[in-house]
Amino acid sequence: MSITRAEALDRTAQHIGEFGFFFDFDGTLSPIQGDPATVPLASGVREAIARLAAVARRVVIVSARPVAFLCQRFGGLPLTLSGMYGLELGTPDGRLVTDPAAERWIPAVDEVTAAARQELAPRGVLVEPKRLSVALHYRTAPQLAGPVEEWARRRAEQTGLRVQPGRMVLELRPPIESDKGTALRPLLSDLSGAWYVGDDVADLRAFDVLAEREREVVGFVAIRAAVTNGSPVDGLADAADFTVAGPDEVGELISAVAARRAPR
Ligand SMILES: [Mg+2]
């Protein structure tokens, strides 16, 4: 069942204190740009998120990024930071919890990171180490999509790491069942409704988990928004209730949601 943006705002306003709000980071709260290390939040997003956190049950950033990176953007706000697809969790009171099964893979990640720096970085691939994984960005060299994919698959076979595709990026990460859906699931149990806003293929898993929750729990309100950024990824807009043009508009949307209720 799909609902419009106006209906979503109405249904949320009635019970916002029982709602959770889940946001992807890259391309959703921050613009897509060449260097992933320096991306800023879109204008107004931090302020809007702060207002939302004051009225909602829970505000969560669900990202492939490490919690340490998310902390730099959102430090000081009472948010839940789900990093590395939930393998790391930063709690609103500032604790960091790491999945012990993922920690064991750090040596393999280090090995692949060193190899990528030697073999891929000189060809124009941006190698981003993330402690529990390594991301290989080819946004600035799109012709390398095929070779990077082949390189990553070979390294995955050698080390036991798993390849996770994204938008102009491949990530090598521990072979642990974790994605945006598993990151989301444990954070839904005390909510009567949830929003998920995302722009990438990985976000489809979160949409799926919200749909499951909607089927399992009578009355649960699931709201899915797809950020299109000019060229939506396959299937995401179809799976969403409505679309949002880009991160600036996400900021406006968050402000609109938060404005429906005064801070408690
Ligand atoms: Mg994204």
PDB file of C-alpha atoms and ligand atoms in Angstrom:
ATOM      1  CA  MET A   1       0.000   0.000   0.000  1.00  0.00           C
ATOM      2  CA  SER A   2       1.422   3.301  -1.035  1.00  0.00           C
ATOM      3  CA  ILE A   3       0.693   6.637   0.634  1.00  0.00           C
ATOM      4  CA  THR A   4       1.321  10.172  -0.553  1.00  0.00           C
ATOM      5  CA  ARG A   5       3.683  12.637   1.059  1.00  0.00           C
ATOM      6  CA  ALA A   6       0.766  14.652   2.470  1.00  0.00           C
ATOM      7  CA  GLU A   7      -0.822  11.520   3.961  1.00  0.00           C
ATOM      8  CA  ALA A   8       2.544  10.508   5.402  1.00  0.00           C
ATOM      9  CA  LEU A   9       2.857  13.868   7.180  1.00  0.00           C
ATOM     10  CA  ASP A  10      -0.690  13.627   8.536  1.00  0.00           C
ATOM     11  CA  ARG A  11      -0.355  10.069   9.823  1.00  0.00           C
ATOM     12  CA  THR A  12       3.007  10.860  11.418  1.00  0.00           C
ATOM     13  CA  ALA A  13       1.859  14.035  13.193  1.00  0.00           C
ATOM     14  CA  GLN A  14      -0.669  12.099  15.273  1.00  0.00           C
ATOM     15  CA  HIS A  15       1.918   9.754  16.853  1.00  0.00           C
ATOM     16  CA  ILE A  16       5.335  11.248  16.158  1.00  0.00           C
ATOM     17  CA  GLY A  17       6.564  10.386  19.660  1.00  0.00           C
ATOM     18  CA  GLU A  18       6.122   6.692  18.788  1.00  0.00           C
ATOM     19  CA  PHE A  19       7.770   7.001  15.369  1.00  0.00           C
ATOM     20  CA  GLY A  20      11.291   6.222  14.282  1.00  0.00           C
ATOM     21  CA  PHE A  21      13.013   8.041  11.424  1.00  0.00           C
ATOM     22  CA  PHE A  22      15.746   6.253   9.522  1.00  0.00           C
ATOM     23  CA  PHE A  23      17.983   8.030   7.039  1.00  0.00           C
ATOM     24  CA  ASP A  24      20.645   6.822   4.690  1.00  0.00           C
ATOM     25  CA  PHE A  25      23.578   9.269   4.657  1.00  0.00           C
ATOM     26  CA  ASP A  26      25.271   9.598   1.236  1.00  0.00           C
ATOM     27  CA  GLY A  27      23.000  11.022  -1.430  1.00  0.00           C
ATOM     28  CA  THR A  28      20.200  11.362   1.127  1.00  0.00           C
ATOM     29  CA  LEU A  29      21.445  13.802   3.786  1.00  0.00           C
ATOM     30  CA  SER A  30      24.580  14.822   1.898  1.00  0.00           C
ATOM     31  CA  PRO A  31      25.116  15.530  -1.793  1.00  0.00           C
ATOM     32  CA  ILE A  32      26.955  12.946  -3.913  1.00  0.00           C
ATOM     33  CA  GLN A  33      30.372  14.324  -4.778  1.00  0.00           C
ATOM     34  CA  GLY A  34      33.761  13.099  -5.978  1.00  0.00           C
ATOM     35  CA  ASP A  35      35.607  12.838  -2.658  1.00  0.00           C
ATOM     36  CA  PRO A  36      33.528  10.850  -0.153  1.00  0.00           C
ATOM     37  CA  ALA A  37      35.802  11.849   2.757  1.00  0.00           C
ATOM     38  CA  THR A  38      34.831  15.514   2.761  1.00  0.00           C
ATOM     39  CA  VAL A  39      31.086  15.440   2.000  1.00  0.00           C
ATOM     40  CA  PRO A  40      29.147  18.014   4.013  1.00  0.00           C
ATOM     41  CA  LEU A  41      25.557  17.724   5.187  1.00  0.00           C
ATOM     42  CA  ALA A  42      23.087  19.412   2.857  1.00  0.00           C
ATOM     43  CA  SER A  43      22.103  22.875   4.043  1.00  0.00           C
ATOM     44  CA  GLY A  44      19.657  22.904   6.935  1.00  0.00           C
ATOM     45  CA  VAL A  45      19.827  19.144   7.499  1.00  0.00           C
ATOM     46  CA  ARG A  46      21.584  19.213  10.887  1.00  0.00           C
ATOM     47  CA  GLU A  47      19.113  21.756  12.267  1.00  0.00           C
ATOM     48  CA  ALA A  48      16.132  19.823  10.888  1.00  0.00           C
ATOM     49  CA  ILE A  49      17.415  16.517  12.314  1.00  0.00           C
ATOM     50  CA  ALA A  50      17.933  18.180  15.714  1.00  0.00           C
ATOM     51  CA  ARG A  51      14.313  19.374  15.726  1.00  0.00           C
ATOM     52  CA  LEU A  52      13.083  15.937  14.677  1.00  0.00           C
ATOM     53  CA  ALA A  53      15.144  14.185  17.382  1.00  0.00           C
ATOM     54  CA  ALA A  54      13.437  16.397  19.966  1.00  0.00           C
ATOM     55  CA  VAL A  55       9.962  15.093  19.067  1.00  0.00           C
ATOM     56  CA  ALA A  56      10.455  11.563  17.649  1.00  0.00           C
ATOM     57  CA  ARG A  57      11.008   8.305  19.542  1.00  0.00           C
ATOM     58  CA  ARG A  58      14.200   7.642  17.603  1.00  0.00           C
ATOM     59  CA  VAL A  59      16.248   9.152  14.790  1.00  0.00           C
ATOM     60  CA  VAL A  60      18.723   6.782  13.175  1.00  0.00           C
ATOM     61  CA  ILE A  61      21.378   7.251  10.510  1.00  0.00           C
ATOM     62  CA  VAL A  62      21.750   3.942   8.650  1.00  0.00           C
ATOM     63  CA  SER A  63      24.918   3.942   6.607  1.00  0.00           C
ATOM     64  CA  ALA A  64      27.702   1.868   5.141  1.00  0.00           C
ATOM     65  CA  ARG A  65      29.953   4.518   6.706  1.00  0.00           C
ATOM     66  CA  PRO A  66      31.710   3.842  10.004  1.00  0.00           C
ATOM     67  CA  VAL A  67      30.173   5.333  13.134  1.00  0.00           C
ATOM     68  CA  ALA A  68      33.342   7.428  13.607  1.00  0.00           C
ATOM     69  CA  PHE A  69      32.567   9.261  10.347  1.00  0.00           C
ATOM     70  CA  LEU A  70      28.893   9.758  11.218  1.00  0.00           C
ATOM     71  CA  CYS A  71      29.919  11.107  14.645  1.00  0.00           C
ATOM     72  CA  GLN A  72      31.837  13.904  12.934  1.00  0.00           C
ATOM     73  CA  ARG A  73      28.635  15.011  11.182  1.00  0.00           C
ATOM     74  CA  PHE A  74      26.100  14.425  13.951  1.00  0.00           C
ATOM     75  CA  GLY A  75      28.114  14.635  17.187  1.00  0.00           C
ATOM     76  CA  GLY A  76      26.175  16.346  19.969  1.00  0.00           C
ATOM     77  CA  LEU A  77      22.774  15.219  18.691  1.00  0.00           C
ATOM     78  CA  PRO A  78      20.870  12.401  20.473  1.00  0.00           C
ATOM     79  CA  LEU A  79      20.842  10.068  17.460  1.00  0.00           C
ATOM     80  CA  THR A  80      21.369   6.362  16.942  1.00  0.00           C
ATOM     81  CA  LEU A  81      24.203   5.875  14.437  1.00  0.00           C
ATOM     82  CA  SER A  82      24.019   2.528  12.662  1.00  0.00           C
ATOM     83  CA  GLY A  83      27.345   2.238  10.850  1.00  0.00           C
ATOM     84  CA  MET A  84      28.679  -0.447   8.509  1.00  0.00           C
ATOM     85  CA  TYR A  85      25.155  -1.773   7.947  1.00  0.00           C
ATOM     86  CA  GLY A  86      24.628  -2.195  11.665  1.00  0.00           C
ATOM     87  CA  LEU A  87      27.941  -3.920  12.453  1.00  0.00           C
ATOM     88  CA  GLU A  88      28.706  -0.804  14.503  1.00  0.00           C
ATOM     89  CA  LEU A  89      26.113   0.988  16.597  1.00  0.00           C
ATOM     90  CA  GLY A  90      26.557   4.395  18.179  1.00  0.00           C
ATOM     91  CA  THR A  91      23.954   4.936  20.884  1.00  0.00           C
ATOM     92  CA  PRO A  92      22.294   8.304  21.631  1.00  0.00           C
ATOM     93  CA  ASP A  93      24.325   8.500  24.869  1.00  0.00           C
ATOM     94  CA  GLY A  94      27.590   8.161  22.951  1.00  0.00           C
ATOM     95  CA  ARG A  95      28.594   4.492  23.363  1.00  0.00           C
ATOM     96  CA  LEU A  96      30.006   2.478  20.451  1.00  0.00           C
ATOM     97  CA  VAL A  97      29.043  -1.196  20.153  1.00  0.00           C
ATOM     98  CA  THR A  98      30.878  -3.352  17.563  1.00  0.00           C
ATOM     99  CA  ASP A  99      29.674  -6.756  16.386  1.00  0.00           C
ATOM    100  CA  PRO A 100      32.370  -9.156  17.708  1.00  0.00           C
ATOM    101  CA  ALA A 101      32.043 -11.425  14.666  1.00  0.00           C
ATOM    102  CA  ALA A 102      32.933  -8.474  12.405  1.00  0.00           C
ATOM    103  CA  GLU A 103      35.958  -7.420  14.462  1.00  0.00           C
ATOM    104  CA  ARG A 104      37.750 -10.686  13.611  1.00  0.00           C
ATOM    105  CA  TRP A 105      37.869  -9.715   9.915  1.00  0.00           C
ATOM    106  CA  ILE A 106      39.927  -6.557  10.419  1.00  0.00           C
ATOM    107  CA  PRO A 107      43.271  -8.191   9.368  1.00  0.00           C
ATOM    108  CA  ALA A 108      41.754  -9.369   6.051  1.00  0.00           C
ATOM    109  CA  VAL A 109      40.326  -5.902   5.449  1.00  0.00           C
ATOM    110  CA  ASP A 110      43.741  -4.351   6.163  1.00  0.00           C
ATOM    111  CA  GLU A 111      45.389  -6.706   3.661  1.00  0.00           C
ATOM    112  CA  VAL A 112      42.919  -5.875   0.889  1.00  0.00           C
ATOM    113  CA  THR A 113      43.158  -2.148   1.655  1.00  0.00           C
ATOM    114  CA  ALA A 114      46.945  -2.241   1.212  1.00  0.00           C
ATOM    115  CA  ALA A 115      46.590  -4.106  -2.102  1.00  0.00           C
ATOM    116  CA  ALA A 116      43.935  -1.669  -3.362  1.00  0.00           C
ATOM    117  CA  ARG A 117      46.171   1.294  -2.549  1.00  0.00           C
ATOM    118  CA  GLN A 118      48.957  -0.294  -4.572  1.00  0.00           C
ATOM    119  CA  GLU A 119      46.989  -1.620  -7.525  1.00  0.00           C
ATOM    120  CA  LEU A 120      43.819   0.491  -7.888  1.00  0.00           C
ATOM    121  CA  ALA A 121      44.606   3.930  -6.444  1.00  0.00           C
ATOM    122  CA  PRO A 122      47.199   4.759  -9.162  1.00  0.00           C
ATOM    123  CA  ARG A 123      44.505   4.084 -11.817  1.00  0.00           C
ATOM    124  CA  GLY A 124      42.108   6.611 -10.283  1.00  0.00           C
ATOM    125  CA  VAL A 125      40.086   4.519  -7.842  1.00  0.00           C
ATOM    126  CA  LEU A 126      39.518   6.198  -4.494  1.00  0.00           C
ATOM    127  CA  VAL A 127      40.291   3.733  -1.710  1.00  0.00           C
ATOM    128  CA  GLU A 128      38.408   4.453   1.503  1.00  0.00           C
ATOM    129  CA  PRO A 129      39.384   2.366   4.551  1.00  0.00           C
ATOM    130  CA  LYS A 130      36.516   1.994   7.025  1.00  0.00           C
ATOM    131  CA  ARG A 131      38.029  -0.227   9.783  1.00  0.00           C
ATOM    132  CA  LEU A 132      35.590  -3.133   9.257  1.00  0.00           C
ATOM    133  CA  SER A 133      35.588  -2.815   5.453  1.00  0.00           C
ATOM    134  CA  VAL A 134      37.143  -1.000   2.513  1.00  0.00           C
ATOM    135  CA  ALA A 135      35.254   0.943  -0.161  1.00  0.00           C
ATOM    136  CA  LEU A 136      36.506   1.272  -3.744  1.00  0.00           C
ATOM    137  CA  HIS A 137      35.020   4.371  -5.361  1.00  0.00           C
ATOM    138  CA  TYR A 138      35.228   4.762  -9.152  1.00  0.00           C
ATOM    139  CA  ARG A 139      32.911   7.769  -9.521  1.00  0.00           C
ATOM    140  CA  THR A 140      35.746   9.861 -10.950  1.00  0.00           C
ATOM    141  CA  ALA A 141      36.795   6.991 -13.265  1.00  0.00           C
ATOM    142  CA  PRO A 142      33.551   5.285 -14.358  1.00  0.00           C
ATOM    143  CA  GLN A 143      35.337   3.364 -17.137  1.00  0.00           C
ATOM    144  CA  LEU A 144      36.932   1.275 -14.355  1.00  0.00           C
ATOM    145  CA  ALA A 145      33.623  -0.254 -13.236  1.00  0.00           C
ATOM    146  CA  GLY A 146      34.378  -3.619 -14.889  1.00  0.00           C
ATOM    147  CA  PRO A 147      38.030  -3.944 -13.833  1.00  0.00           C
ATOM    148  CA  VAL A 148      37.284  -2.859 -10.250  1.00  0.00           C
ATOM    149  CA  GLU A 149      34.476  -5.402 -10.036  1.00  0.00           C
ATOM    150  CA  GLU A 150      36.756  -8.169 -11.268  1.00  0.00           C
ATOM    151  CA  TRP A 151      39.540  -7.120  -8.876  1.00  0.00           C
ATOM    152  CA  ALA A 152      37.139  -7.057  -5.941  1.00  0.00           C
ATOM    153  CA  ARG A 153      35.663 -10.449  -6.794  1.00  0.00           C
ATOM    154  CA  ARG A 154      39.149 -12.004  -6.969  1.00  0.00           C
ATOM    155  CA  ARG A 155      40.144 -10.481  -3.621  1.00  0.00           C
ATOM    156  CA  ALA A 156      36.897 -11.661  -2.099  1.00  0.00           C
ATOM    157  CA  GLU A 157      37.657 -15.226  -3.205  1.00  0.00           C
ATOM    158  CA  GLN A 158      41.164 -15.032  -1.739  1.00  0.00           C
ATOM    159  CA  THR A 159      40.239 -13.566   1.642  1.00  0.00           C
ATOM    160  CA  GLY A 160      36.687 -14.695   2.332  1.00  0.00           C
ATOM    161  CA  LEU A 161      35.444 -11.104   2.395  1.00  0.00           C
ATOM    162  CA  ARG A 162      32.207 -10.285   0.596  1.00  0.00           C
ATOM    163  CA  VAL A 163      31.623  -7.761  -2.235  1.00  0.00           C
ATOM    164  CA  GLN A 164      28.825  -5.254  -1.673  1.00  0.00           C
ATOM    165  CA  PRO A 165      27.920  -3.127  -4.721  1.00  0.00           C
ATOM    166  CA  GLY A 166      26.710   0.467  -4.467  1.00  0.00           C
ATOM    167  CA  ARG A 167      26.364   3.544  -6.602  1.00  0.00           C
ATOM    168  CA  MET A 168      29.750   3.844  -8.352  1.00  0.00           C
ATOM    169  CA  VAL A 169      31.342   2.034  -5.437  1.00  0.00           C
ATOM    170  CA  LEU A 170      32.175  -1.523  -4.425  1.00  0.00           C
ATOM    171  CA  GLU A 171      32.851  -2.492  -0.866  1.00  0.00           C
ATOM    172  CA  LEU A 172      34.721  -5.478   0.539  1.00  0.00           C
ATOM    173  CA  ARG A 173      33.350  -6.375   3.934  1.00  0.00           C
ATOM    174  CA  PRO A 174      33.041  -9.284   6.388  1.00  0.00           C
ATOM    175  CA  PRO A 175      30.836 -12.174   5.166  1.00  0.00           C
ATOM    176  CA  ILE A 176      28.328 -11.560   7.915  1.00  0.00           C
ATOM    177  CA  GLU A 177      24.639 -11.339   7.169  1.00  0.00           C
ATOM    178  CA  SER A 178      24.179  -7.613   7.569  1.00  0.00           C
ATOM    179  CA  ASP A 179      22.557  -5.047   5.352  1.00  0.00           C
ATOM    180  CA  LYS A 180      20.313  -2.068   5.821  1.00  0.00           C
ATOM    181  CA  GLY A 181      17.439  -4.435   6.586  1.00  0.00           C
ATOM    182  CA  THR A 182      19.178  -6.293   9.406  1.00  0.00           C
ATOM    183  CA  ALA A 183      20.441  -2.929  10.690  1.00  0.00           C
ATOM    184  CA  LEU A 184      16.872  -1.665  10.830  1.00  0.00           C
ATOM    185  CA  ARG A 185      15.008  -4.645  12.283  1.00  0.00           C
ATOM    186  CA  PRO A 186      16.198  -4.528  15.937  1.00  0.00           C
ATOM    187  CA  LEU A 187      15.390  -0.816  16.096  1.00  0.00           C
ATOM    188  CA  LEU A 188      11.698  -1.168  15.159  1.00  0.00           C
ATOM    189  CA  SER A 189      10.239  -3.158  18.047  1.00  0.00           C
ATOM    190  CA  ASP A 190       9.047  -0.211  20.151  1.00  0.00           C
ATOM    191  CA  LEU A 191       7.759   1.904  17.251  1.00  0.00           C
ATOM    192  CA  SER A 192       4.238   2.337  15.946  1.00  0.00           C
ATOM    193  CA  GLY A 193       5.569   3.683  12.677  1.00  0.00           C
ATOM    194  CA  ALA A 194       8.793   4.357  10.820  1.00  0.00           C
ATOM    195  CA  TRP A 195      10.139   6.377   7.940  1.00  0.00           C
ATOM    196  CA  TYR A 196      13.039   5.268   5.800  1.00  0.00           C
ATOM    197  CA  VAL A 197      14.638   7.683   3.349  1.00  0.00           C
ATOM    198  CA  GLY A 198      17.347   6.444   0.981  1.00  0.00           C
ATOM    199  CA  ASP A 199      18.750   6.736  -2.523  1.00  0.00           C
ATOM    200  CA  ASP A 200      20.628   3.520  -3.327  1.00  0.00           C
ATOM    201  CA  VAL A 201      20.187  -0.191  -4.046  1.00  0.00           C
ATOM    202  CA  ALA A 202      21.249  -1.074  -0.488  1.00  0.00           C
ATOM    203  CA  ASP A 203      18.264   0.924   0.795  1.00  0.00           C
ATOM    204  CA  LEU A 204      15.846  -1.510  -0.847  1.00  0.00           C
ATOM    205  CA  ARG A 205      16.525  -3.999   1.977  1.00  0.00           C
ATOM    206  CA  ALA A 206      15.369  -1.412   4.502  1.00  0.00           C
ATOM    207  CA  PHE A 207      12.227  -0.820   2.433  1.00  0.00           C
ATOM    208  CA  ASP A 208      11.629  -4.609   2.472  1.00  0.00           C
ATOM    209  CA  VAL A 209      11.968  -4.819   6.255  1.00  0.00           C
ATOM    210  CA  LEU A 210       9.480  -1.980   6.706  1.00  0.00           C
ATOM    211  CA  ALA A 211       7.053  -3.796   4.418  1.00  0.00           C
ATOM    212  CA  GLU A 212       7.488  -6.976   6.505  1.00  0.00           C
ATOM    213  CA  ARG A 213       6.812  -5.039   9.687  1.00  0.00           C
ATOM    214  CA  GLU A 214       3.695  -3.559   8.122  1.00  0.00           C
ATOM    215  CA  ARG A 215       2.406  -7.067   7.360  1.00  0.00           C
ATOM    216  CA  GLU A 216       3.317  -8.464  10.800  1.00  0.00           C
ATOM    217  CA  VAL A 217       2.074  -5.666  13.044  1.00  0.00           C
ATOM    218  CA  VAL A 218      -1.471  -4.420  12.575  1.00  0.00           C
ATOM    219  CA  GLY A 219      -1.558  -0.647  12.413  1.00  0.00           C
ATOM    220  CA  PHE A 220       2.188  -0.196  11.935  1.00  0.00           C
ATOM    221  CA  VAL A 221       2.774   2.776   9.628  1.00  0.00           C
ATOM    222  CA  ALA A 222       5.656   2.332   7.164  1.00  0.00           C
ATOM    223  CA  ILE A 223       6.724   5.283   5.060  1.00  0.00           C
ATOM    224  CA  ARG A 224       9.369   4.866   2.368  1.00  0.00           C
ATOM    225  CA  ALA A 225      10.863   7.789   0.472  1.00  0.00           C
ATOM    226  CA  ALA A 226      13.281   7.407  -2.443  1.00  0.00           C
ATOM    227  CA  VAL A 227      15.786  10.170  -3.155  1.00  0.00           C
ATOM    228  CA  THR A 228      16.284  10.325  -6.914  1.00  0.00           C
ATOM    229  CA  ASN A 229      19.279  12.674  -7.297  1.00  0.00           C
ATOM    230  CA  GLY A 230      18.486  13.156 -10.974  1.00  0.00           C
ATOM    231  CA  SER A 231      18.742   9.465 -11.934  1.00  0.00           C
ATOM    232  CA  PRO A 232      16.994   7.029  -9.590  1.00  0.00           C
ATOM    233  CA  VAL A 233      18.523   3.568  -9.140  1.00  0.00           C
ATOM    234  CA  ASP A 234      16.540   0.633 -10.531  1.00  0.00           C
ATOM    235  CA  GLY A 235      13.507  -0.356  -8.526  1.00  0.00           C
ATOM    236  CA  LEU A 236      13.891   2.140  -5.688  1.00  0.00           C
ATOM    237  CA  ALA A 237      11.233   4.653  -6.745  1.00  0.00           C
ATOM    238  CA  ASP A 238       8.816   1.796  -7.509  1.00  0.00           C
ATOM    239  CA  ALA A 239       9.307   0.376  -4.024  1.00  0.00           C
ATOM    240  CA  ALA A 240       8.859   3.784  -2.374  1.00  0.00           C
ATOM    241  CA  ASP A 241       5.693   5.607  -1.357  1.00  0.00           C
ATOM    242  CA  PHE A 242       6.990   8.835  -2.870  1.00  0.00           C
ATOM    243  CA  THR A 243      10.168  10.370  -4.221  1.00  0.00           C
ATOM    244  CA  VAL A 244      12.299  13.301  -3.093  1.00  0.00           C
ATOM    245  CA  ALA A 245      14.545  15.177  -5.547  1.00  0.00           C
ATOM    246  CA  GLY A 246      17.722  15.421  -3.451  1.00  0.00           C
ATOM    247  CA  PRO A 247      19.294  16.079  -0.030  1.00  0.00           C
ATOM    248  CA  ASP A 248      18.180  19.732   0.139  1.00  0.00           C
ATOM    249  CA  GLU A 249      14.584  18.609  -0.288  1.00  0.00           C
ATOM    250  CA  VAL A 250      15.102  15.874   2.332  1.00  0.00           C
ATOM    251  CA  GLY A 251      16.070  18.663   4.753  1.00  0.00           C
ATOM    252  CA  GLU A 252      12.857  20.527   3.925  1.00  0.00           C
ATOM    253  CA  LEU A 253      10.846  17.331   4.363  1.00  0.00           C
ATOM    254  CA  ILE A 254      12.386  16.663   7.796  1.00  0.00           C
ATOM    255  CA  SER A 255      11.624  20.245   8.829  1.00  0.00           C
ATOM    256  CA  ALA A 256       8.033  19.821   7.702  1.00  0.00           C
ATOM    257  CA  VAL A 257       7.663  16.597   9.715  1.00  0.00           C
ATOM    258  CA  ALA A 258       9.234  18.097  12.853  1.00  0.00           C
ATOM    259  CA  ALA A 259       7.159  21.277  12.576  1.00  0.00           C
ATOM    260  CA  ARG A 260       3.947  19.321  13.027  1.00  0.00           C
ATOM    261  CA  ARG A 261       4.702  18.995  16.748  1.00  0.00           C
ATOM    262  CA  ALA A 262       6.265  21.301  19.313  1.00  0.00           C
ATOM    263  CA  PRO A 263       9.380  19.951  21.093  1.00  0.00           C
ATOM    264  CA  ARG A 264       8.508  17.960  24.197  1.00  0.00           C
TER     265      ARG A 264
HETATM  266 MG    MG B   1      22.982   6.633  -0.225  1.00  0.00          MG
END
